[in-house]
C-alpha cells in the first residue's frame, strides 16, 4: 500500500478500532502458480498487550487474526504457510471538487484502511471450535445456542486459520494534505450526508 506521510496512521488503538469495527475483511494470498486469490470473510482480531510488536504502528502489542473458509474454497488449500495480506476497509466517501474553499481542485476519495500481513497457519480441534464460537459471540451476541451435533457438522465444512500479524499498516486519507478551511468544508459536507458512513468519516477529519 502506498503510504504518504500525511496519511500514515501509526496509533495502534486507532488501527485496532478499524479492524474490530469493520471485521468483514479481504484475505489475500497467491496459489502455487502465483495466481492471486482473495476471499471476503469475517475476521476475529485478538490482542495481547506487552508481548512483541505488530509492525511499526503497534509496538508492544501482539495481534492475531482468525477466520475460517468453506472447505471447498480453493484458497483454503493455498493459505497454509503462505504470506497473507488481510485488508480491513473503514469508512470511505467521494470528495467532490466543488466542496473545497480553494481552487482549482479535483475530486478524490477519502478513506480509512488497515492492512495486516503475516503467514497463515491452519488450526484444528479445540482452537478451531473456539474461533467459531468467538466469531459468533463477537458478531451475533444474541444468537441462540447451537446444539453440539450441529456445531460439529458445521465445523467439518470449514477450514480455520490463525495469522500472527507480522506488520500492520494504516492509511487514514482524511484531507490532511489540504488547508484547514478546505478540511472544514469537506467535513461539513460529509456531516450533512444521509449516509452513516459519510458522517463517520467526517468525524475522523482533523481540524
JSON list of C-alpha atoms in Angstrom, two decimals:
[
{"chain": "A", "resi": 1, "resn": "UNK", "atom": "CA", "xyz": [0.00, 0.00, 0.00]},
{"chain": "A", "resi": 2, "resn": "UNK", "atom": "CA", "xyz": [1.26, 3.45, -0.92]},
{"chain": "A", "resi": 3, "resn": "UNK", "atom": "CA", "xyz": [1.67, 5.39, 2.34]},
{"chain": "A", "resi": 4, "resn": "UNK", "atom": "CA", "xyz": [2.41, 9.12, 2.00]},
{"chain": "A", "resi": 5, "resn": "UNK", "atom": "CA", "xyz": [3.49, 10.60, 5.33]},
{"chain": "A", "resi": 6, "resn": "UNK", "atom": "CA", "xyz": [0.36, 12.79, 5.54]},
{"chain": "A", "resi": 7, "resn": "UNK", "atom": "CA", "xyz": [-1.90, 9.75, 5.57]},
{"chain": "A", "resi": 8, "resn": "UNK", "atom": "CA", "xyz": [0.11, 7.20, 7.55]},
{"chain": "A", "resi": 9, "resn": "UNK", "atom": "CA", "xyz": [-1.58, 6.16, 10.80]},
{"chain": "A", "resi": 10, "resn": "UNK", "atom": "CA", "xyz": [0.56, 4.52, 13.49]},
{"chain": "A", "resi": 11, "resn": "UNK", "atom": "CA", "xyz": [-1.60, 4.69, 16.60]},
{"chain": "A", "resi": 12, "resn": "UNK", "atom": "CA", "xyz": [-2.28, 1.03, 17.50]},
{"chain": "A", "resi": 13, "resn": "UNK", "atom": "CA", "xyz": [-5.58, 1.87, 19.19]},
{"chain": "A", "resi": 14, "resn": "UNK", "atom": "CA", "xyz": [-6.90, 3.59, 16.06]},
{"chain": "A", "resi": 15, "resn": "UNK", "atom": "CA", "xyz": [-5.75, 0.70, 13.86]},
{"chain": "A", "resi": 16, "resn": "UNK", "atom": "CA", "xyz": [-7.36, -1.89, 16.11]},
{"chain": "A", "resi": 17, "resn": "UNK", "atom": "CA", "xyz": [-10.56, 0.15, 16.26]},
{"chain": "A", "resi": 18, "resn": "UNK", "atom": "CA", "xyz": [-10.86, -0.04, 12.48]},
{"chain": "A", "resi": 19, "resn": "UNK", "atom": "CA", "xyz": [-10.13, -3.77, 12.42]},
{"chain": "A", "resi": 20, "resn": "UNK", "atom": "CA", "xyz": [-12.73, -4.52, 15.07]},
{"chain": "A", "resi": 21, "resn": "UNK", "atom": "CA", "xyz": [-15.26, -2.07, 13.69]},
{"chain": "A", "resi": 22, "resn": "UNK", "atom": "CA", "xyz": [-15.01, -3.45, 10.15]},
{"chain": "A", "resi": 23, "resn": "UNK", "atom": "CA", "xyz": [-14.36, -7.19, 10.65]},
{"chain": "A", "resi": 24, "resn": "UNK", "atom": "CA", "xyz": [-15.53, -8.20, 7.17]},
{"chain": "A", "resi": 25, "resn": "UNK", "atom": "CA", "xyz": [-12.08, -8.15, 5.55]},
{"chain": "A", "resi": 26, "resn": "UNK", "atom": "CA", "xyz": [-10.42, -9.40, 2.37]},
{"chain": "A", "resi": 27, "resn": "UNK", "atom": "CA", "xyz": [-7.97, -12.28, 2.86]},
{"chain": "A", "resi": 28, "resn": "UNK", "atom": "CA", "xyz": [-5.45, -12.32, 0.01]},
{"chain": "A", "resi": 29, "resn": "UNK", "atom": "CA", "xyz": [-2.66, -14.73, -0.96]},
{"chain": "A", "resi": 30, "resn": "UNK", "atom": "CA", "xyz": [-1.34, -16.45, -4.06]},
{"chain": "A", "resi": 31, "resn": "UNK", "atom": "CA", "xyz": [-1.70, -20.07, -5.12]},
{"chain": "A", "resi": 32, "resn": "UNK", "atom": "CA", "xyz": [1.12, -22.45, -6.07]},
{"chain": "A", "resi": 33, "resn": "UNK", "atom": "CA", "xyz": [1.20, -20.97, -9.58]},
{"chain": "A", "resi": 34, "resn": "UNK", "atom": "CA", "xyz": [1.45, -17.41, -8.29]},
{"chain": "A", "resi": 35, "resn": "UNK", "atom": "CA", "xyz": [-2.14, -16.51, -9.18]},
{"chain": "A", "resi": 36, "resn": "UNK", "atom": "CA", "xyz": [-3.84, -14.18, -6.67]},
{"chain": "A", "resi": 37, "resn": "UNK", "atom": "CA", "xyz": [-6.67, -15.48, -4.51]},
{"chain": "A", "resi": 38, "resn": "UNK", "atom": "CA", "xyz": [-8.96, -13.32, -2.38]},
{"chain": "A", "resi": 39, "resn": "UNK", "atom": "CA", "xyz": [-11.92, -14.08, -0.13]},
{"chain": "A", "resi": 40, "resn": "UNK", "atom": "CA", "xyz": [-14.06, -11.58, 1.81]},
{"chain": "A", "resi": 41, "resn": "UNK", "atom": "CA", "xyz": [-14.67, -13.11, 5.23]},
{"chain": "A", "resi": 42, "resn": "UNK", "atom": "CA", "xyz": [-15.35, -12.07, 8.85]},
{"chain": "A", "resi": 43, "resn": "UNK", "atom": "CA", "xyz": [-12.07, -11.89, 10.77]},
{"chain": "A", "resi": 44, "resn": "UNK", "atom": "CA", "xyz": [-11.59, -12.09, 14.53]},
{"chain": "A", "resi": 45, "resn": "UNK", "atom": "CA", "xyz": [-8.90, -9.75, 15.92]},
{"chain": "A", "resi": 46, "resn": "UNK", "atom": "CA", "xyz": [-7.24, -10.76, 19.20]},
{"chain": "A", "resi": 47, "resn": "UNK", "atom": "CA", "xyz": [-4.75, -8.53, 21.05]},
{"chain": "A", "resi": 48, "resn": "UNK", "atom": "CA", "xyz": [-2.15, -9.42, 23.66]},
{"chain": "A", "resi": 49, "resn": "UNK", "atom": "CA", "xyz": [-0.57, -6.44, 25.37]},
{"chain": "A", "resi": 50, "resn": "UNK", "atom": "CA", "xyz": [3.12, -6.21, 26.13]},
{"chain": "A", "resi": 51, "resn": "UNK", "atom": "CA", "xyz": [4.24, -9.17, 24.01]},
{"chain": "A", "resi": 52, "resn": "UNK", "atom": "CA", "xyz": [6.23, -8.33, 20.93]},
{"chain": "A", "resi": 53, "resn": "UNK", "atom": "CA", "xyz": [5.03, -5.94, 18.26]},
{"chain": "A", "resi": 54, "resn": "UNK", "atom": "CA", "xyz": [2.95, -5.94, 15.11]},
{"chain": "A", "resi": 55, "resn": "UNK", "atom": "CA", "xyz": [4.56, -3.52, 12.69]},
{"chain": "A", "resi": 56, "resn": "UNK", "atom": "CA", "xyz": [5.80, -0.01, 13.24]},
{"chain": "A", "resi": 57, "resn": "UNK", "atom": "CA", "xyz": [2.35, 1.16, 14.28]},
{"chain": "A", "resi": 58, "resn": "UNK", "atom": "CA", "xyz": [1.70, -1.31, 17.10]},
{"chain": "A", "resi": 59, "resn": "UNK", "atom": "CA", "xyz": [4.79, -1.51, 19.29]},
{"chain": "A", "resi": 60, "resn": "UNK", "atom": "CA", "xyz": [4.22, -3.61, 22.39]},
{"chain": "A", "resi": 61, "resn": "UNK", "atom": "CA", "xyz": [1.03, -5.18, 21.02]},
{"chain": "A", "resi": 62, "resn": "UNK", "atom": "CA", "xyz": [0.81, -8.70, 19.63]},
{"chain": "A", "resi": 63, "resn": "UNK", "atom": "CA", "xyz": [-2.11, -9.07, 17.21]},
{"chain": "A", "resi": 64, "resn": "UNK", "atom": "CA", "xyz": [-3.51, -12.38, 15.99]},
{"chain": "A", "resi": 65, "resn": "UNK", "atom": "CA", "xyz": [-6.22, -12.82, 13.36]},
{"chain": "A", "resi": 66, "resn": "UNK", "atom": "CA", "xyz": [-8.51, -15.83, 12.98]},
{"chain": "A", "resi": 67, "resn": "UNK", "atom": "CA", "xyz": [-11.05, -16.77, 10.32]},
{"chain": "A", "resi": 68, "resn": "UNK", "atom": "CA", "xyz": [-12.43, -19.80, 8.57]},
{"chain": "A", "resi": 69, "resn": "UNK", "atom": "CA", "xyz": [-13.15, -20.61, 4.94]},
{"chain": "A", "resi": 70, "resn": "UNK", "atom": "CA", "xyz": [-15.51, -23.10, 3.34]},
{"chain": "A", "resi": 71, "resn": "UNK", "atom": "CA", "xyz": [-13.63, -26.37, 2.87]},
{"chain": "A", "resi": 72, "resn": "UNK", "atom": "CA", "xyz": [-14.41, -26.26, -0.86]},
{"chain": "A", "resi": 73, "resn": "UNK", "atom": "CA", "xyz": [-12.80, -22.84, -1.30]},
{"chain": "A", "resi": 74, "resn": "UNK", "atom": "CA", "xyz": [-9.53, -23.27, -3.29]},
{"chain": "A", "resi": 75, "resn": "UNK", "atom": "CA", "xyz": [-7.92, -20.65, -1.06]},
{"chain": "A", "resi": 76, "resn": "UNK", "atom": "CA", "xyz": [-8.32, -22.98, 1.94]},
{"chain": "A", "resi": 77, "resn": "UNK", "atom": "CA", "xyz": [-5.75, -25.29, 0.35]},
{"chain": "A", "resi": 78, "resn": "UNK", "atom": "CA", "xyz": [-3.44, -22.47, -0.76]},
{"chain": "A", "resi": 79, "resn": "UNK", "atom": "CA", "xyz": [-3.26, -20.49, 2.51]},
{"chain": "A", "resi": 80, "resn": "UNK", "atom": "CA", "xyz": [-1.25, -22.67, 4.93]},
{"chain": "A", "resi": 81, "resn": "UNK", "atom": "CA", "xyz": [2.31, -21.44, 5.19]},
{"chain": "A", "resi": 82, "resn": "UNK", "atom": "CA", "xyz": [1.86, -18.65, 2.65]},
{"chain": "A", "resi": 83, "resn": "UNK", "atom": "CA", "xyz": [2.45, -14.96, 3.08]},
{"chain": "A", "resi": 84, "resn": "UNK", "atom": "CA", "xyz": [-1.02, -13.47, 3.55]},
{"chain": "A", "resi": 85, "resn": "UNK", "atom": "CA", "xyz": [-2.47, -9.98, 3.37]},
{"chain": "A", "resi": 86, "resn": "UNK", "atom": "CA", "xyz": [-5.68, -9.10, 5.23]},
{"chain": "A", "resi": 87, "resn": "UNK", "atom": "CA", "xyz": [-7.32, -5.79, 4.25]},
{"chain": "A", "resi": 88, "resn": "UNK", "atom": "CA", "xyz": [-9.81, -4.07, 6.57]},
{"chain": "A", "resi": 89, "resn": "UNK", "atom": "CA", "xyz": [-11.84, -1.27, 4.97]},
{"chain": "A", "resi": 90, "resn": "UNK", "atom": "CA", "xyz": [-13.14, 1.50, 7.21]},
{"chain": "A", "resi": 91, "resn": "UNK", "atom": "CA", "xyz": [-15.42, 4.38, 6.20]},
{"chain": "A", "resi": 92, "resn": "UNK", "atom": "CA", "xyz": [-14.86, 5.95, 2.78]},
{"chain": "A", "resi": 93, "resn": "UNK", "atom": "CA", "xyz": [-16.50, 8.57, 0.58]},
{"chain": "A", "resi": 94, "resn": "UNK", "atom": "CA", "xyz": [-16.11, 10.56, -2.61]},
{"chain": "A", "resi": 95, "resn": "UNK", "atom": "CA", "xyz": [-14.95, 14.15, -2.06]},
{"chain": "A", "resi": 96, "resn": "UNK", "atom": "CA", "xyz": [-16.37, 16.45, -4.73]},
{"chain": "A", "resi": 97, "resn": "UNK", "atom": "CA", "xyz": [-14.01, 19.08, -6.11]},
{"chain": "A", "resi": 98, "resn": "UNK", "atom": "CA", "xyz": [-16.72, 21.70, -5.60]},
{"chain": "A", "resi": 99, "resn": "UNK", "atom": "CA", "xyz": [-16.68, 21.22, -1.85]},
{"chain": "A", "resi": 100, "resn": "UNK", "atom": "CA", "xyz": [-13.31, 22.92, -1.37]},
{"chain": "A", "resi": 101, "resn": "UNK", "atom": "CA", "xyz": [-12.95, 26.58, -0.48]},
{"chain": "A", "resi": 102, "resn": "UNK", "atom": "CA", "xyz": [-9.76, 26.97, -2.51]},
{"chain": "A", "resi": 103, "resn": "UNK", "atom": "CA", "xyz": [-9.46, 26.40, -6.27]},
{"chain": "A", "resi": 104, "resn": "UNK", "atom": "CA", "xyz": [-8.60, 24.82, -8.59]},
{"chain": "A", "resi": 105, "resn": "UNK", "atom": "CA", "xyz": [-9.21, 21.36, -7.13]},
{"chain": "A", "resi": 106, "resn": "UNK", "atom": "CA", "xyz": [-10.07, 17.87, -8.36]},
{"chain": "A", "resi": 107, "resn": "UNK", "atom": "CA", "xyz": [-12.30, 15.27, -6.82]},
{"chain": "A", "resi": 108, "resn": "UNK", "atom": "CA", "xyz": [-10.77, 12.49, -4.75]},
{"chain": "A", "resi": 109, "resn": "UNK", "atom": "CA", "xyz": [-11.71, 9.65, -2.44]},
{"chain": "A", "resi": 110, "resn": "UNK", "atom": "CA", "xyz": [-11.15, 9.85, 1.32]},
{"chain": "A", "resi": 111, "resn": "UNK", "atom": "CA", "xyz": [-10.93, 6.58, 3.19]},
{"chain": "A", "resi": 112, "resn": "UNK", "atom": "CA", "xyz": [-9.62, 4.59, 6.12]},
{"chain": "A", "resi": 113, "resn": "UNK", "atom": "CA", "xyz": [-7.97, 1.21, 5.64]},
{"chain": "A", "resi": 114, "resn": "UNK", "atom": "CA", "xyz": [-5.73, -1.13, 7.63]},
{"chain": "A", "resi": 115, "resn": "UNK", "atom": "CA", "xyz": [-3.56, -3.88, 6.14]},
{"chain": "A", "resi": 116, "resn": "UNK", "atom": "CA", "xyz": [-2.20, -6.77, 8.19]},
{"chain": "A", "resi": 117, "resn": "UNK", "atom": "CA", "xyz": [0.49, -9.14, 6.95]},
{"chain": "A", "resi": 118, "resn": "UNK", "atom": "CA", "xyz": [1.72, -12.48, 8.23]},
{"chain": "A", "resi": 119, "resn": "UNK", "atom": "CA", "xyz": [1.97, -16.19, 7.49]},
{"chain": "A", "resi": 120, "resn": "UNK", "atom": "CA", "xyz": [-1.31, -18.08, 7.66]},
{"chain": "A", "resi": 121, "resn": "UNK", "atom": "CA", "xyz": [-1.43, -21.23, 9.79]},
{"chain": "A", "resi": 122, "resn": "UNK", "atom": "CA", "xyz": [-4.15, -23.86, 9.76]},
{"chain": "A", "resi": 123, "resn": "UNK", "atom": "CA", "xyz": [-5.68, -24.72, 13.14]},
{"chain": "A", "resi": 124, "resn": "UNK", "atom": "CA", "xyz": [-7.90, -27.61, 14.13]},
{"chain": "A", "resi": 125, "resn": "UNK", "atom": "CA", "xyz": [-9.64, -29.17, 17.10]},
{"chain": "A", "resi": 126, "resn": "UNK", "atom": "CA", "xyz": [-10.41, -27.06, 20.16]},
{"chain": "A", "resi": 127, "resn": "UNK", "atom": "CA", "xyz": [-8.82, -23.90, 18.73]},
{"chain": "A", "resi": 128, "resn": "UNK", "atom": "CA", "xyz": [-10.94, -24.09, 15.57]},
{"chain": "A", "resi": 129, "resn": "UNK", "atom": "CA", "xyz": [-14.02, -24.67, 17.68]},
{"chain": "A", "resi": 130, "resn": "UNK", "atom": "CA", "xyz": [-13.23, -21.68, 19.89]},
{"chain": "A", "resi": 131, "resn": "UNK", "atom": "CA", "xyz": [-12.66, -19.45, 16.83]},
{"chain": "A", "resi": 132, "resn": "UNK", "atom": "CA", "xyz": [-16.15, -20.32, 15.56]},
{"chain": "A", "resi": 133, "resn": "UNK", "atom": "CA", "xyz": [-17.66, -19.62, 18.97]},
{"chain": "A", "resi": 134, "resn": "UNK", "atom": "CA", "xyz": [-15.73, -16.36, 19.39]},
{"chain": "A", "resi": 135, "resn": "UNK", "atom": "CA", "xyz": [-16.88, -15.13, 15.98]},
{"chain": "A", "resi": 136, "resn": "UNK", "atom": "CA", "xyz": [-20.46, -15.89, 16.96]},
{"chain": "A", "resi": 137, "resn": "UNK", "atom": "CA", "xyz": [-20.11, -14.13, 20.34]},
{"chain": "A", "resi": 138, "resn": "UNK", "atom": "CA", "xyz": [-18.50, -11.10, 18.72]},
{"chain": "A", "resi": 139, "resn": "UNK", "atom": "CA", "xyz": [-20.69, -10.68, 15.63]},
{"chain": "A", "resi": 140, "resn": "UNK", "atom": "CA", "xyz": [-24.05, -12.08, 16.81]},
{"chain": "A", "resi": 141, "resn": "UNK", "atom": "CA", "xyz": [-24.01, -11.94, 20.62]},
{"chain": "A", "resi": 142, "resn": "UNK", "atom": "CA", "xyz": [-27.77, -12.53, 20.84]},
{"chain": "A", "resi": 143, "resn": "UNK", "atom": "CA", "xyz": [-27.69, -15.69, 18.71]},
{"chain": "A", "resi": 144, "resn": "UNK", "atom": "CA", "xyz": [-29.38, -18.72, 20.31]},
{"chain": "A", "resi": 145, "resn": "UNK", "atom": "CA", "xyz": [-27.28, -21.65, 21.46]},
{"chain": "A", "resi": 146, "resn": "UNK", "atom": "CA", "xyz": [-26.16, -24.18, 18.87]},
{"chain": "A", "resi": 147, "resn": "UNK", "atom": "CA", "xyz": [-26.63, -27.91, 19.50]},
{"chain": "A", "resi": 148, "resn": "UNK", "atom": "CA", "xyz": [-23.30, -29.75, 19.79]},
{"chain": "A", "resi": 149, "resn": "UNK", "atom": "CA", "xyz": [-24.01, -32.13, 16.92]},
{"chain": "A", "resi": 150, "resn": "UNK", "atom": "CA", "xyz": [-24.95, -29.26, 14.62]},
{"chain": "A", "resi": 151, "resn": "UNK", "atom": "CA", "xyz": [-21.81, -27.35, 15.62]},
{"chain": "A", "resi": 152, "resn": "UNK", "atom": "CA", "xyz": [-19.60, -30.33, 14.80]},
{"chain": "A", "resi": 153, "resn": "UNK", "atom": "CA", "xyz": [-21.29, -30.73, 11.43]},
{"chain": "A", "resi": 154, "resn": "UNK", "atom": "CA", "xyz": [-20.72, -27.05, 10.61]},
{"chain": "A", "resi": 155, "resn": "UNK", "atom": "CA", "xyz": [-17.06, -27.26, 11.68]},
{"chain": "A", "resi": 156, "resn": "UNK", "atom": "CA", "xyz": [-16.48, -30.20, 9.35]},
{"chain": "A", "resi": 157, "resn": "UNK", "atom": "CA", "xyz": [-17.41, -27.91, 6.46]},
{"chain": "A", "resi": 158, "resn": "UNK", "atom": "CA", "xyz": [-14.80, -25.22, 7.15]},
{"chain": "A", "resi": 159, "resn": "UNK", "atom": "CA", "xyz": [-11.04, -24.81, 7.47]},
{"chain": "A", "resi": 160, "resn": "UNK", "atom": "CA", "xyz": [-9.86, -22.46, 10.23]},
{"chain": "A", "resi": 161, "resn": "UNK", "atom": "CA", "xyz": [-6.79, -20.23, 10.13]},
{"chain": "A", "resi": 162, "resn": "UNK", "atom": "CA", "xyz": [-4.61, -18.26, 12.50]},
{"chain": "A", "resi": 163, "resn": "UNK", "atom": "CA", "xyz": [-2.40, -15.36, 11.39]},
{"chain": "A", "resi": 164, "resn": "UNK", "atom": "CA", "xyz": [0.12, -13.89, 13.86]},
{"chain": "A", "resi": 165, "resn": "UNK", "atom": "CA", "xyz": [0.40, -10.34, 12.49]},
{"chain": "A", "resi": 166, "resn": "UNK", "atom": "CA", "xyz": [3.93, -9.51, 11.36]},
{"chain": "A", "resi": 167, "resn": "UNK", "atom": "CA", "xyz": [3.21, -5.97, 10.19]},
{"chain": "A", "resi": 168, "resn": "UNK", "atom": "CA", "xyz": [0.30, -3.60, 10.47]},
{"chain": "A", "resi": 169, "resn": "UNK", "atom": "CA", "xyz": [-0.14, -0.53, 8.25]},
{"chain": "A", "resi": 170, "resn": "UNK", "atom": "CA", "xyz": [-2.87, 2.07, 8.48]},
{"chain": "A", "resi": 171, "resn": "UNK", "atom": "CA", "xyz": [-3.83, 4.68, 5.91]},
{"chain": "A", "resi": 172, "resn": "UNK", "atom": "CA", "xyz": [-6.23, 7.41, 7.02]},
{"chain": "A", "resi": 173, "resn": "UNK", "atom": "CA", "xyz": [-6.70, 9.63, 3.95]},
{"chain": "A", "resi": 174, "resn": "UNK", "atom": "CA", "xyz": [-8.66, 12.49, 5.51]},
{"chain": "A", "resi": 175, "resn": "UNK", "atom": "CA", "xyz": [-7.68, 15.61, 3.54]},
{"chain": "A", "resi": 176, "resn": "UNK", "atom": "CA", "xyz": [-4.59, 16.16, 5.74]},
{"chain": "A", "resi": 177, "resn": "UNK", "atom": "CA", "xyz": [-2.79, 17.47, 2.64]},
{"chain": "A", "resi": 178, "resn": "UNK", "atom": "CA", "xyz": [-5.32, 20.32, 2.35]},
{"chain": "A", "resi": 179, "resn": "UNK", "atom": "CA", "xyz": [-5.59, 23.57, 4.29]},
{"chain": "A", "resi": 180, "resn": "UNK", "atom": "CA", "xyz": [-7.74, 23.93, 7.41]},
{"chain": "A", "resi": 181, "resn": "UNK", "atom": "CA", "xyz": [-10.54, 25.73, 5.53]},
{"chain": "A", "resi": 182, "resn": "UNK", "atom": "CA", "xyz": [-10.73, 23.01, 2.88]},
{"chain": "A", "resi": 183, "resn": "UNK", "atom": "CA", "xyz": [-10.77, 20.29, 5.53]},
{"chain": "A", "resi": 184, "resn": "UNK", "atom": "CA", "xyz": [-13.57, 22.08, 7.37]},
{"chain": "A", "resi": 185, "resn": "UNK", "atom": "CA", "xyz": [-15.58, 22.32, 4.16]},
{"chain": "A", "resi": 186, "resn": "UNK", "atom": "CA", "xyz": [-15.15, 18.63, 3.39]},
{"chain": "A", "resi": 187, "resn": "UNK", "atom": "CA", "xyz": [-16.11, 17.76, 6.95]},
{"chain": "A", "resi": 188, "resn": "UNK", "atom": "CA", "xyz": [-19.25, 19.90, 6.78]},
{"chain": "A", "resi": 189, "resn": "UNK", "atom": "CA", "xyz": [-20.43, 18.30, 3.53]},
{"chain": "A", "resi": 190, "resn": "UNK", "atom": "CA", "xyz": [-19.90, 14.79, 4.88]},
{"chain": "A", "resi": 191, "resn": "UNK", "atom": "CA", "xyz": [-21.60, 15.65, 8.18]},
{"chain": "A", "resi": 192, "resn": "UNK", "atom": "CA", "xyz": [-24.67, 16.74, 6.23]},
{"chain": "A", "resi": 193, "resn": "UNK", "atom": "CA", "xyz": [-24.89, 13.47, 4.33]},
{"chain": "A", "resi": 194, "resn": "UNK", "atom": "CA", "xyz": [-27.72, 10.99, 4.84]},
{"chain": "A", "resi": 195, "resn": "UNK", "atom": "CA", "xyz": [-25.17, 8.14, 4.79]},
{"chain": "A", "resi": 196, "resn": "UNK", "atom": "CA", "xyz": [-23.93, 6.93, 8.17]},
{"chain": "A", "resi": 197, "resn": "UNK", "atom": "CA", "xyz": [-20.58, 6.07, 6.59]},
{"chain": "A", "resi": 198, "resn": "UNK", "atom": "CA", "xyz": [-20.07, 9.63, 5.36]},
{"chain": "A", "resi": 199, "resn": "UNK", "atom": "CA", "xyz": [-20.78, 11.03, 8.81]},
{"chain": "A", "resi": 200, "resn": "UNK", "atom": "CA", "xyz": [-18.41, 8.50, 10.39]},
{"chain": "A", "resi": 201, "resn": "UNK", "atom": "CA", "xyz": [-15.68, 9.62, 8.01]},
{"chain": "A", "resi": 202, "resn": "UNK", "atom": "CA", "xyz": [-16.41, 13.29, 8.78]},
{"chain": "A", "resi": 203, "resn": "UNK", "atom": "CA", "xyz": [-15.80, 12.63, 12.48]},
{"chain": "A", "resi": 204, "resn": "UNK", "atom": "CA", "xyz": [-12.25, 11.50, 11.70]},
{"chain": "A", "resi": 205, "resn": "UNK", "atom": "CA", "xyz": [-11.17, 14.53, 9.66]},
{"chain": "A", "resi": 206, "resn": "UNK", "atom": "CA", "xyz": [-8.70, 16.56, 11.73]},
{"chain": "A", "resi": 207, "resn": "UNK", "atom": "CA", "xyz": [-9.09, 20.28, 12.35]}
]
